[in-house]
mmCIF file of C-alpha atoms and ligand atoms in Angstrom:
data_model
loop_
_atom_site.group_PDB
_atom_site.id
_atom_site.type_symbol
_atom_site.label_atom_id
_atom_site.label_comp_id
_atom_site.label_asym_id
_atom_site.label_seq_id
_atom_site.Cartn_x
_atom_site.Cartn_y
_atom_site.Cartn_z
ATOM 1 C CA UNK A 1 0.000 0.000 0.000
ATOM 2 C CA UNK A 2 1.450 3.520 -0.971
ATOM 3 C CA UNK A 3 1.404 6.123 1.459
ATOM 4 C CA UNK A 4 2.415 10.035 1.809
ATOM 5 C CA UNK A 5 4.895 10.538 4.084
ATOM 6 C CA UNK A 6 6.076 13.625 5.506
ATOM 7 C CA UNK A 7 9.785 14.199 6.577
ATOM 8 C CA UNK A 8 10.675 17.096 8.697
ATOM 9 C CA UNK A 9 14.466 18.269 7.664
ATOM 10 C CA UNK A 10 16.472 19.727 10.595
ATOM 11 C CA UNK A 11 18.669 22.929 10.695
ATOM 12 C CA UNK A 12 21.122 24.114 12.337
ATOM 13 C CA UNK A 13 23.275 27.090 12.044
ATOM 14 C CA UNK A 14 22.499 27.396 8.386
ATOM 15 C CA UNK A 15 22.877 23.295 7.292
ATOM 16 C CA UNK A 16 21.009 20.503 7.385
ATOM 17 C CA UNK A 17 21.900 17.383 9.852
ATOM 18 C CA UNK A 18 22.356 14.183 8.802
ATOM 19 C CA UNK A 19 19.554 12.808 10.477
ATOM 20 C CA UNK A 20 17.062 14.343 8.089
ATOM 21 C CA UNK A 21 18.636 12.345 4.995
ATOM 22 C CA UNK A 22 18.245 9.220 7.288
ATOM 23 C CA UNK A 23 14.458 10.188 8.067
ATOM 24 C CA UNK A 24 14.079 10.405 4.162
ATOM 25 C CA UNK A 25 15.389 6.749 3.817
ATOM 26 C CA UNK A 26 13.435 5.887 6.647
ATOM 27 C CA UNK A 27 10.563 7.380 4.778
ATOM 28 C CA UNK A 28 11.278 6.275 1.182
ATOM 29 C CA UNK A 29 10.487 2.675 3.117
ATOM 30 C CA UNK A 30 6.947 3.516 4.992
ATOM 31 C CA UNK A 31 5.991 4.955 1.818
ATOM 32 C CA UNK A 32 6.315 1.774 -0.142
ATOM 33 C CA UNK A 33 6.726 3.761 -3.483
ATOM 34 C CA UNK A 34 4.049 6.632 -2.379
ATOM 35 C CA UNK A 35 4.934 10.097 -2.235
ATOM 36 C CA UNK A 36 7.719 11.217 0.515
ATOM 37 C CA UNK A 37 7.667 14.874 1.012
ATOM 38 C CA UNK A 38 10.223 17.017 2.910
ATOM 39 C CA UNK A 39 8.908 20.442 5.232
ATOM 40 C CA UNK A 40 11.298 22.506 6.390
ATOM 41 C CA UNK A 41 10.501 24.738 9.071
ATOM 42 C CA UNK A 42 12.626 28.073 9.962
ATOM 43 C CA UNK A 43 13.763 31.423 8.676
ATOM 44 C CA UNK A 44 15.344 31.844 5.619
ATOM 45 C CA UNK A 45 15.797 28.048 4.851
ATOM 46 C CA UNK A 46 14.555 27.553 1.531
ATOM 47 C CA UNK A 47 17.880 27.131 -0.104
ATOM 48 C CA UNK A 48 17.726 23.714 1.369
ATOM 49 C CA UNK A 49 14.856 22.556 -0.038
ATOM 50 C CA UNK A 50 16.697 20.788 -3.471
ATOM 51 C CA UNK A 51 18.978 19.546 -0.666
ATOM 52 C CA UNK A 52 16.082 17.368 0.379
ATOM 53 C CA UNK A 53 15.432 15.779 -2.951
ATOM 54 C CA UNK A 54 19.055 15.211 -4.094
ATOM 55 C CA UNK A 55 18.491 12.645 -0.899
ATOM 56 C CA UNK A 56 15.209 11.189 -2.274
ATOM 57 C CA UNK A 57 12.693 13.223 -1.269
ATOM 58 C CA UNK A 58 9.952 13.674 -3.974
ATOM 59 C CA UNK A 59 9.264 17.502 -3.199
ATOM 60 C CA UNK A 60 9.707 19.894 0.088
ATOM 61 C CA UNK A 61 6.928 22.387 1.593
ATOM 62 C CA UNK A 62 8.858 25.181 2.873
ATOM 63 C CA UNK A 63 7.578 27.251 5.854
ATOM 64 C CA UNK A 64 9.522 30.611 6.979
ATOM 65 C CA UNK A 65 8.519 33.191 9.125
ATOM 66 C CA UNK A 66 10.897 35.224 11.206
ATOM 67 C CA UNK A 67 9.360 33.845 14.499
ATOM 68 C CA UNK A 68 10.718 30.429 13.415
ATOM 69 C CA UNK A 69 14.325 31.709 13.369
ATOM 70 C CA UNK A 70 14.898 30.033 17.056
ATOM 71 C CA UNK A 71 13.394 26.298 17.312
ATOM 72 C CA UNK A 72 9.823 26.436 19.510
ATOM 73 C CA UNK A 73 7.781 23.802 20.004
ATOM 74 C CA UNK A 74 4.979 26.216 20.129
ATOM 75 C CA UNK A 75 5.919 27.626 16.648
ATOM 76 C CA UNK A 76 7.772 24.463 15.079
ATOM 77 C CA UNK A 77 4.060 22.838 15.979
ATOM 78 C CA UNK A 78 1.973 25.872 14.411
ATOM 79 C CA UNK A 79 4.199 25.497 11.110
ATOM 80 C CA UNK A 80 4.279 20.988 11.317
ATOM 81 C CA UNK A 81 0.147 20.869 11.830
ATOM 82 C CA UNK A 82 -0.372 23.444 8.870
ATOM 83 C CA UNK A 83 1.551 21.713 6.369
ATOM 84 C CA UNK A 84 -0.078 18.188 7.758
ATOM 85 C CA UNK A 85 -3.391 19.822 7.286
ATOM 86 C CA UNK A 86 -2.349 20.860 3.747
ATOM 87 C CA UNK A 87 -0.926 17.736 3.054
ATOM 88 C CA UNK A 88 -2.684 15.101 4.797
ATOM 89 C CA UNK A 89 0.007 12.362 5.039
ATOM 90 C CA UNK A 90 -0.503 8.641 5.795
ATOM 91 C CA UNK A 91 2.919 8.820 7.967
ATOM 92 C CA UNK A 92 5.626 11.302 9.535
ATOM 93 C CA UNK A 93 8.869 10.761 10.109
ATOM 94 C CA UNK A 94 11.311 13.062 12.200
ATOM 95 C CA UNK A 95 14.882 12.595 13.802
ATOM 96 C CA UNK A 96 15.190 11.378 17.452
ATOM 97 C CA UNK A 97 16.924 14.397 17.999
ATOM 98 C CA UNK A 98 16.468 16.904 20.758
ATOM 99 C CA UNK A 99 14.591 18.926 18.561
ATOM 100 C CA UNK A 100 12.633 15.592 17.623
ATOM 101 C CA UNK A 101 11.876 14.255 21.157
ATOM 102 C CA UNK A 102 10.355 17.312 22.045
ATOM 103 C CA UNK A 103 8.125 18.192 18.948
ATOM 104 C CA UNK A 104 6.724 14.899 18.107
ATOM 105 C CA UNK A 105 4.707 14.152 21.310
ATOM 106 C CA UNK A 106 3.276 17.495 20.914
ATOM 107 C CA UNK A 107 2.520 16.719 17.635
ATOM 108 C CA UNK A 108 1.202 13.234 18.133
ATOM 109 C CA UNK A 109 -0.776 14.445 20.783
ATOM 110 C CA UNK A 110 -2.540 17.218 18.197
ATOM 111 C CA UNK A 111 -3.274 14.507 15.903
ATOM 112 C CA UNK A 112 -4.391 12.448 18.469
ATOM 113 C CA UNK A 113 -2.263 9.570 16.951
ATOM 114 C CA UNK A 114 0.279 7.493 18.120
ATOM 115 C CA UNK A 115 4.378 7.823 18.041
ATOM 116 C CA UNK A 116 6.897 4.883 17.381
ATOM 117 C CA UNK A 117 10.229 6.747 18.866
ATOM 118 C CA UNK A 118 13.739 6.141 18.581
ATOM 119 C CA UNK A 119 13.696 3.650 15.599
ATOM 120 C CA UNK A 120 16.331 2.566 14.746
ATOM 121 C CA UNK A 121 15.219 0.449 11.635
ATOM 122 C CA UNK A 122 12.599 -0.096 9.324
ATOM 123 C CA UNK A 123 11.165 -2.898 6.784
ATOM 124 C CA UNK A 124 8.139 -3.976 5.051
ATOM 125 C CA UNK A 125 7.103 -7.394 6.195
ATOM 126 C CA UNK A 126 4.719 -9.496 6.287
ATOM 127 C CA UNK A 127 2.687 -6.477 4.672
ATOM 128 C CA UNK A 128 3.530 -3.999 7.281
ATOM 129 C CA UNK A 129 5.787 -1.699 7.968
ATOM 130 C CA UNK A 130 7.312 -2.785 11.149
ATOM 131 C CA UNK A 131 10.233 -0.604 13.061
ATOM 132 C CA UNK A 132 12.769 -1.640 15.483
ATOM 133 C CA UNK A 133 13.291 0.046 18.754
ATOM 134 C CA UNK A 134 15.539 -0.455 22.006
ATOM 135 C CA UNK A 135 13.819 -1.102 25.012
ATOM 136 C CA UNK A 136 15.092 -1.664 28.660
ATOM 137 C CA UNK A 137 18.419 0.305 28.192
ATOM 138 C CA UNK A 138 19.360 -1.355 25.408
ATOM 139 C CA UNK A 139 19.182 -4.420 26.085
ATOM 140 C CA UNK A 140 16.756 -5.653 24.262
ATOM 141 C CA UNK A 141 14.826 -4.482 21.121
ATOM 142 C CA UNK A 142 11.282 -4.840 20.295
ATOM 143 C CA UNK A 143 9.224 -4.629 16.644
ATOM 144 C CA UNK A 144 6.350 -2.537 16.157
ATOM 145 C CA UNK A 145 3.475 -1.737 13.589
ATOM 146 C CA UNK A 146 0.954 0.800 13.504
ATOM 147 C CA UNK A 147 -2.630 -0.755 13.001
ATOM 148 C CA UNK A 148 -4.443 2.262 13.068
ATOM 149 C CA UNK A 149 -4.353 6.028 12.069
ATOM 150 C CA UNK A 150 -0.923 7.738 10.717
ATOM 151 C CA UNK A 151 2.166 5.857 10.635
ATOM 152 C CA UNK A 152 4.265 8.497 12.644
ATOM 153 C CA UNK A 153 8.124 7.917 14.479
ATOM 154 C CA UNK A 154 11.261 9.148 15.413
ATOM 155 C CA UNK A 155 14.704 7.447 14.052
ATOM 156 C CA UNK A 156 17.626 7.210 15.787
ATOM 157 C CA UNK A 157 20.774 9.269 14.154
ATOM 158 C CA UNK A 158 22.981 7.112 12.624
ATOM 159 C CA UNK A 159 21.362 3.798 12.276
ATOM 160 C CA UNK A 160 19.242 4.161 9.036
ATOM 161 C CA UNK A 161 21.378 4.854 6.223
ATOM 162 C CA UNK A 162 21.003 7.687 3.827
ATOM 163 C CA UNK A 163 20.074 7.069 0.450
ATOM 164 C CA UNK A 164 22.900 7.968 -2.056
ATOM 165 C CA UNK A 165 23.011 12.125 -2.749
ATOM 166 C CA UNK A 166 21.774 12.377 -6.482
ATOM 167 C CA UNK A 167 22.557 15.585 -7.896
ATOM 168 C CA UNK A 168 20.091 15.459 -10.895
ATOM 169 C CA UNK A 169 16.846 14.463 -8.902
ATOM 170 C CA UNK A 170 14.759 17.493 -9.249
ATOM 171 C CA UNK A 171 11.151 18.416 -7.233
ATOM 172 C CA UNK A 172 8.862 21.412 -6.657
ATOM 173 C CA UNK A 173 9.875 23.438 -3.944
ATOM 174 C CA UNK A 174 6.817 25.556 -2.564
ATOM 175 C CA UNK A 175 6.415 27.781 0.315
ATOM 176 C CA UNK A 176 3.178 27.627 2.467
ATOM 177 C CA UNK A 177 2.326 30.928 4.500
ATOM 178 C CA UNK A 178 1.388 30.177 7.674
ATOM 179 C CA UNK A 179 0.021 32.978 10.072
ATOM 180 C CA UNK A 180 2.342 31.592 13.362
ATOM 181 C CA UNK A 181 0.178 33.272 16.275
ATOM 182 C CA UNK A 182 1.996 34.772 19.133
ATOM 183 C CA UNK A 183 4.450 32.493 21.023
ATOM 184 C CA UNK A 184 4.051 31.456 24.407
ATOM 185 C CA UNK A 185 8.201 31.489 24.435
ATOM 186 C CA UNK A 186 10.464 33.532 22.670
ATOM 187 C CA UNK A 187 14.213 32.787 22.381
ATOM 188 C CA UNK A 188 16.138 36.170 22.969
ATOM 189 C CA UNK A 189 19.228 34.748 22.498
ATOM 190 C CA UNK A 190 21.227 31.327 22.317
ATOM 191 C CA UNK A 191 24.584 31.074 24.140
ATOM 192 C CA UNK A 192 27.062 27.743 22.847
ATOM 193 C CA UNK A 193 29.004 25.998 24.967
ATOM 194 C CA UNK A 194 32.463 26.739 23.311
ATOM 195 C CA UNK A 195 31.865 23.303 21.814
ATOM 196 C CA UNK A 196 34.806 22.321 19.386
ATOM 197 C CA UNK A 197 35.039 19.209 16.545
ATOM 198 C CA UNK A 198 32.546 16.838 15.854
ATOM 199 C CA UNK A 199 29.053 16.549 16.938
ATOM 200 C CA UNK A 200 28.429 13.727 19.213
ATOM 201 C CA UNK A 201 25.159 12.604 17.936
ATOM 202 C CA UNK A 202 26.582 12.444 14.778
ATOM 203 C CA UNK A 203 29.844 11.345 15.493
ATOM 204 C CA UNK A 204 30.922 8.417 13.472
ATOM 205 C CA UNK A 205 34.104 7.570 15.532
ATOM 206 C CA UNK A 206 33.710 8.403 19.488
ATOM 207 C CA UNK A 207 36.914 8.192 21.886
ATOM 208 C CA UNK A 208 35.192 8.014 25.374
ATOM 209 C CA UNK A 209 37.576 8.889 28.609
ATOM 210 C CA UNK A 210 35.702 7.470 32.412
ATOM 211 C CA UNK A 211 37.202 8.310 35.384
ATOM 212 C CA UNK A 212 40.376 6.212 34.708
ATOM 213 C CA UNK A 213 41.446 9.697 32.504
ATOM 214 C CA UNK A 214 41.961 10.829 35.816
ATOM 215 C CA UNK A 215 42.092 14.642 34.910
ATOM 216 C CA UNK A 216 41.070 17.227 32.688
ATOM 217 C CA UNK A 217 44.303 17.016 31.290
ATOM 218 C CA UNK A 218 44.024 13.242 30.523
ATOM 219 C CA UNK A 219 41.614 14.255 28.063
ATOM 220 C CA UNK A 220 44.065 15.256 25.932
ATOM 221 C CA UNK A 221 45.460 11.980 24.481
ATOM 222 C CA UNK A 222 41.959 11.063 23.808
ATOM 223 C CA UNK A 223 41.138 14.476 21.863
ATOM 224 C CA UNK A 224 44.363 13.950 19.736
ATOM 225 C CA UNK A 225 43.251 10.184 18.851
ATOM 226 C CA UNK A 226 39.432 11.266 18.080
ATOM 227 C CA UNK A 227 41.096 14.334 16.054
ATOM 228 C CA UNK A 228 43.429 11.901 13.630
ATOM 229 C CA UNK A 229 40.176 9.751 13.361
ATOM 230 C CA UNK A 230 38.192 12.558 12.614
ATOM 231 C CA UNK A 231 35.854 12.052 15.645
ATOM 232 C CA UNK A 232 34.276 13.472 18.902
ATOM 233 C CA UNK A 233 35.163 12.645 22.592
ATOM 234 C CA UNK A 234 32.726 11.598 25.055
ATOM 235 C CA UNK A 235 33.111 11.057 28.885
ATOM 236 C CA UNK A 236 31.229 8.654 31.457
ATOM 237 C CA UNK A 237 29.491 10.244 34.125
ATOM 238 C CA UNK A 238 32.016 9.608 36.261
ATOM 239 C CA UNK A 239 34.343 11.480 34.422
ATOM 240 C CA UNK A 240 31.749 14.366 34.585
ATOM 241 C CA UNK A 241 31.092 13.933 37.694
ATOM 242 C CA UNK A 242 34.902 14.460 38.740
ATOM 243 C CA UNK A 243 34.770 17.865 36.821
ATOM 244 C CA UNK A 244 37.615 16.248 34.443
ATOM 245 C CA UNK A 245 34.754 17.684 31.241
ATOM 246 C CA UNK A 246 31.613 19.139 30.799
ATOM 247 C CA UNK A 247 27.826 17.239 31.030
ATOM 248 C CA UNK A 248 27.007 17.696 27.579
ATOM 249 C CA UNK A 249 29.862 14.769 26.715
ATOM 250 C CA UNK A 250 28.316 12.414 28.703
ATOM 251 C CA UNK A 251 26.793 9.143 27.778
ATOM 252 C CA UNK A 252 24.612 6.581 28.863
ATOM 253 C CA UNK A 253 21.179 6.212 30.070
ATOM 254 C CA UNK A 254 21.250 9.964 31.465
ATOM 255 C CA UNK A 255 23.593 11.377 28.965
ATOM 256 C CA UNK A 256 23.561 11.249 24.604
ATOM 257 C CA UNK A 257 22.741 7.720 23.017
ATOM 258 C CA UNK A 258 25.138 7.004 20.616
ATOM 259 C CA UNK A 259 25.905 4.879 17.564
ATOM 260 C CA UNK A 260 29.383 5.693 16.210
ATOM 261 C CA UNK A 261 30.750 3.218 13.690
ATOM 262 C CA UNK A 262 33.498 2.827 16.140
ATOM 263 C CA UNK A 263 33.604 3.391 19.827
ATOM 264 C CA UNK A 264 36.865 3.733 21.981
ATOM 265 C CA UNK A 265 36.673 3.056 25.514
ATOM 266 C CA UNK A 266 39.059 4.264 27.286
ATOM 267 C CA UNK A 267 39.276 3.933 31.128
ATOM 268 C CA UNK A 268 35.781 3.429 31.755
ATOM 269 C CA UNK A 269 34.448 0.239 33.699
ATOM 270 C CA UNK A 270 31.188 -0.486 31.751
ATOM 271 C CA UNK A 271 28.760 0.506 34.350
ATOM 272 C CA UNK A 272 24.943 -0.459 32.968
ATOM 273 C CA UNK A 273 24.537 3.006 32.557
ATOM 274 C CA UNK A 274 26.888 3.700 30.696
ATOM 275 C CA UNK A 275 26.286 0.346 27.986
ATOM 276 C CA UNK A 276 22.648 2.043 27.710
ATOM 277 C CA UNK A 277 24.135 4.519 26.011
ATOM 278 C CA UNK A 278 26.967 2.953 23.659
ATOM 279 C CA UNK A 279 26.514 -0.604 23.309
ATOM 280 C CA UNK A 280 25.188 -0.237 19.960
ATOM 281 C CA UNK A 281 28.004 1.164 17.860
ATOM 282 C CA UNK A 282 29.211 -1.250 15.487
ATOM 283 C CA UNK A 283 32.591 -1.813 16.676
ATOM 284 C CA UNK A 284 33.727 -1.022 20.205
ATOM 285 C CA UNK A 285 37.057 -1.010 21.335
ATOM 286 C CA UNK A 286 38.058 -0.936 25.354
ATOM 287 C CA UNK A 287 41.577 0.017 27.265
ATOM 288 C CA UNK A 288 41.439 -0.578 30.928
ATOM 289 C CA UNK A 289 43.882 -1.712 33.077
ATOM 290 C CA UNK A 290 41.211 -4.278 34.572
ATOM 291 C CA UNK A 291 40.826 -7.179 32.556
ATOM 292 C CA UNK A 292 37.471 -7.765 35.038
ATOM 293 C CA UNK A 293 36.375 -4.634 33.841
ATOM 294 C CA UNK A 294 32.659 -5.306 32.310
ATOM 295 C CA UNK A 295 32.871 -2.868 29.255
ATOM 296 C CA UNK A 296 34.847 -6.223 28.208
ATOM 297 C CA UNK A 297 32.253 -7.739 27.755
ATOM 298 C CA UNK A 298 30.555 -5.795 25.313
ATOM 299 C CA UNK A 299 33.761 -4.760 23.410
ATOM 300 C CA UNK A 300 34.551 -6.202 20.291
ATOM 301 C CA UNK A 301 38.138 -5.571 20.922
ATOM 302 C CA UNK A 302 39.876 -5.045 24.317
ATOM 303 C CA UNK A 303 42.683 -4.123 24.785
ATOM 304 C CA UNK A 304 44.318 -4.612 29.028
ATOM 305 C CA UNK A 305 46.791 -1.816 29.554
ATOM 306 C CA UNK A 306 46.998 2.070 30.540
ATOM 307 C CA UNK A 307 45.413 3.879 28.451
ATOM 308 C CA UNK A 308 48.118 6.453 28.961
ATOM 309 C CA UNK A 309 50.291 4.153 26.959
ATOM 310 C CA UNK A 310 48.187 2.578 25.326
ATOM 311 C CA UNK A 311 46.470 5.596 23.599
ATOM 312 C CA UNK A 312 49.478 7.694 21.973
ATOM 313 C CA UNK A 313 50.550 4.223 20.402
ATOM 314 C CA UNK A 314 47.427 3.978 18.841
ATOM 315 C CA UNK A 315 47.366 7.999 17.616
ATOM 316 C CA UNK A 316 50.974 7.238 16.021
ATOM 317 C CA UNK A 317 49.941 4.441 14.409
ATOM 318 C CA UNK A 318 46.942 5.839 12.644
ATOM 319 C CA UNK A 319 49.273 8.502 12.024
ATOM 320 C CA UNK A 320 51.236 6.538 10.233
ATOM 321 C CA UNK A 321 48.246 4.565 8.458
ATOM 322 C CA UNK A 322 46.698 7.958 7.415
ATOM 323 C CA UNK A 323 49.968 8.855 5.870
ATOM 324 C CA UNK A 324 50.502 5.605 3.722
ATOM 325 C CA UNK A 325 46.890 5.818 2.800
HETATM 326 C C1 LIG B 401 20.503 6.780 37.844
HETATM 327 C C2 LIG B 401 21.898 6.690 37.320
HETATM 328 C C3 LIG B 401 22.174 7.142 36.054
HETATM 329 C C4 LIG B 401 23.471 7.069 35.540
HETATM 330 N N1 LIG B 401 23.712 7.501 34.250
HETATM 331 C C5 LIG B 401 24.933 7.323 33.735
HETATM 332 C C6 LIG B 401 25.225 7.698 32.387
HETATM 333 O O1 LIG B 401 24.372 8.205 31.657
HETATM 334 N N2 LIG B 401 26.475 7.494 31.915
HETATM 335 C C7 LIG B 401 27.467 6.927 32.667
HETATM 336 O O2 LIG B 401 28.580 6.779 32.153
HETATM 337 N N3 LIG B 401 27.233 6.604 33.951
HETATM 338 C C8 LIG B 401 26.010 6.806 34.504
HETATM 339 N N4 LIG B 401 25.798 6.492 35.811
HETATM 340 C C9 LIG B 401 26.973 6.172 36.652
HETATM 341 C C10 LIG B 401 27.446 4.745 36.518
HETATM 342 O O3 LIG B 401 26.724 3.912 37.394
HETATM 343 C C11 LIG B 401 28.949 4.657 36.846
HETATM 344 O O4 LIG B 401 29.154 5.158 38.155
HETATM 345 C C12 LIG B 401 29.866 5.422 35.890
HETATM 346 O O5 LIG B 401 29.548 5.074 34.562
HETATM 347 C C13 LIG B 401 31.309 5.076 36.192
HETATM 348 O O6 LIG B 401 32.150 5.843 35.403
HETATM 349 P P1 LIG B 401 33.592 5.282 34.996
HETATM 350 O O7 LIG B 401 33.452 3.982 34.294
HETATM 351 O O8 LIG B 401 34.276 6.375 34.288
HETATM 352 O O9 LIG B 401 34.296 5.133 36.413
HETATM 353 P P2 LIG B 401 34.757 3.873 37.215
HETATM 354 O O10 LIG B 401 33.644 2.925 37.406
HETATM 355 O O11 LIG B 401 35.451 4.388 38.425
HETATM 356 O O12 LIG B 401 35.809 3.156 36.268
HETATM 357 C C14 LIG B 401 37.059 3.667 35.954
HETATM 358 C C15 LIG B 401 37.777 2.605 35.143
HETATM 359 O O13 LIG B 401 39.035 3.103 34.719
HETATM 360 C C16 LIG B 401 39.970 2.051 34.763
HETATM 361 N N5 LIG B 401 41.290 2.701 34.828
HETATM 362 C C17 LIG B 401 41.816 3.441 35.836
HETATM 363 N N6 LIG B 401 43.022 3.924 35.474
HETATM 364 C C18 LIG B 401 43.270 3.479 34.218
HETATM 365 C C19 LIG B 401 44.348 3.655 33.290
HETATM 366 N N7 LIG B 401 45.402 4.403 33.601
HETATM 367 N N8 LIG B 401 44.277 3.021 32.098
HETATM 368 C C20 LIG B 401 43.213 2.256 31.776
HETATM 369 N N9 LIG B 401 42.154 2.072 32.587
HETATM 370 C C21 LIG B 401 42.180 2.683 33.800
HETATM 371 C C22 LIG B 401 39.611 1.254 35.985
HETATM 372 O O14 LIG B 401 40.092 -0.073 35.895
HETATM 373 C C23 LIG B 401 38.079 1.316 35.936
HETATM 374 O O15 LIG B 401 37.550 0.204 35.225
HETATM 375 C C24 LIG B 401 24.507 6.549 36.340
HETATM 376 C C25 LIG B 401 24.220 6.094 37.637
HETATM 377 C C26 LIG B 401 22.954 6.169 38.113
HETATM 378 C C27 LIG B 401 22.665 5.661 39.501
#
């Protein structure tokens, strides 16, 4: 059965993310050849809209007012219910981003529908579309189908793959004007953490210091490995919690959720709140000096030793490999 499916694309500071070519893919499958049709909300965004179909989508429903310069939910929901009045999909698909987690509930609960979140796949089986999610931490996943009313999730960044940029795919790109009422909240002004490198979220190689780092300074083998590897760093919460970095590079079940294609490990124990939020990259790698350590047991490579040592050998030697290469 073909379906319309709406995809919102996200902004920030002027470029799309990643995750909204991965919702497209995502949304290429629940149409099942139906329409898939990109909406990007903001101010001044429109030159993004062929972006959008050079990654598959069919055409993109633009919505800019200068009130949607700043993310709202109040005004990202005015500008998301409009076009799904216009448009009146069969499903919606959005990142699992922050942005994501905190729009579609509202928007779910508008429609009076209900919300598959944090997908992190999707097939047609069994004639349904049926999407994978983590439950319990991690730990275990579960399938689920829609049976009634608009097919509508989140996906996880980094776990559907893109479809393949095609620079000659063409679509309509059309504005809708939308009269945004007054907003309940208005951003005056948004002040960054001096945040350098790689987005976490994104990240497709994470180093990851615990407290084994043992200082702020420790970090710093760690940040010259993730920068040869073009990657982020990440911390355990009880390297936050020692003030060695900042909160917004933790992970785990109270920190970011993460799916790097490879993760590095490096003195952390594997706490169970810490797996929750890593133990689905693709390839993990651990250095601890305890070969009891747990995170051993979900690594696909471990490697017993100080990471002190251990970690400037392994920036050399990609040194060395990026050279050669
Ligand atoms: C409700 C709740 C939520 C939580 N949420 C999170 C979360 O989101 N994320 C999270 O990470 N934790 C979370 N925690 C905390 C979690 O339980 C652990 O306390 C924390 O993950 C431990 O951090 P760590 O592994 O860095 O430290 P430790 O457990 O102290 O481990 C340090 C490790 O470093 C190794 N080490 C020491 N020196 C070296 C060296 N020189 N070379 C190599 N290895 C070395 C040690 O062998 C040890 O294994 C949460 C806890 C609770 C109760």
């Amino acid at each position: 059965m073909s379906r319309k499916v709406l995809v919102l694309g996200e902004v920030r500071e002027g470029s799309l993310r990643n995750v909204s070519f991965e919702a497209i893919s995502a949304a290429k499958t629940v149409a099942e050849g139906g329409e898939v049709v990109g909406v990007l909300i903001g101010d001044a965004v429109s030159a993004l809209g062929s972006e959008l179909i050079k990654y598959g989508a069919d055409r993109v429903v633009i919505v800019e007012d200068e009130k949607l310069k700043q993310y709202t939910s109040d005004g990202y929901s005015q500008a998301l219910l409009a076009v799904i009045d216009q448009e009146k999909p069969e499903g919606i698909i959005i990142g699992h981003t922050a942005l994501g987690k905190d729009l579609s509930p509202r928007i779910a609960g508008k429609l009076s529908s209900g919300l598959i979140s944090d997908a992190t796949a999707v097939e047609v089986a069994g004639g349904n579309v049926v999407f994978t999610r983590p439950i319990y931490s991690g730990k275990a996943f579960e399938k689920k189908i829609v049976t009634d009313g608009i097919i509508f999730a989140t996906v996880r960044p980094n776990n559907i793959a893109p479809l393949e940029k095609d620079e000659s795919r063409n679509g309509e790109v059309a504005s809708l004007s939308v009269d945004i009422k007054d907003l309940r909240t208005i951003i005056k002004e948004v002040v960054r953490k001096a945040a350098e490198g790689v987005d976490l979220s994104e990240a497709k190689v994470i180093v990851s210091g615990g407290r084994g780092v043992k200082s702020a300074d420790g970090f710093k083998p760690l940040k010259e490995l993730a920068d040869v590897l073009g990657g982020a760093v990440g911390a355990s919460r009880g390297a936050c919690d020692a003030e060695y970095c900042d909160y917004s590079m933790q992970i785990g079940q109270t920190g970011k959720v993460v799916t790097p294609d490879l993760y590095i490990a490096c003195g952390i124990s594997g706490a169970i709140q810490h797996l929750a939020g890593m133990s689905n990259s693709k390839v993990i790698v651990a250095i601890n000096k305890d070969p009891e350590a747990n995170i051993f047991k979900v690594a696909d490579y471990g490697i017993v030793g100080d990471l002190f040592e251990v970690v400037p050998m392994l920036t050399e030697e990609f040194k060395k490999l990026k050279v050669h290469s």
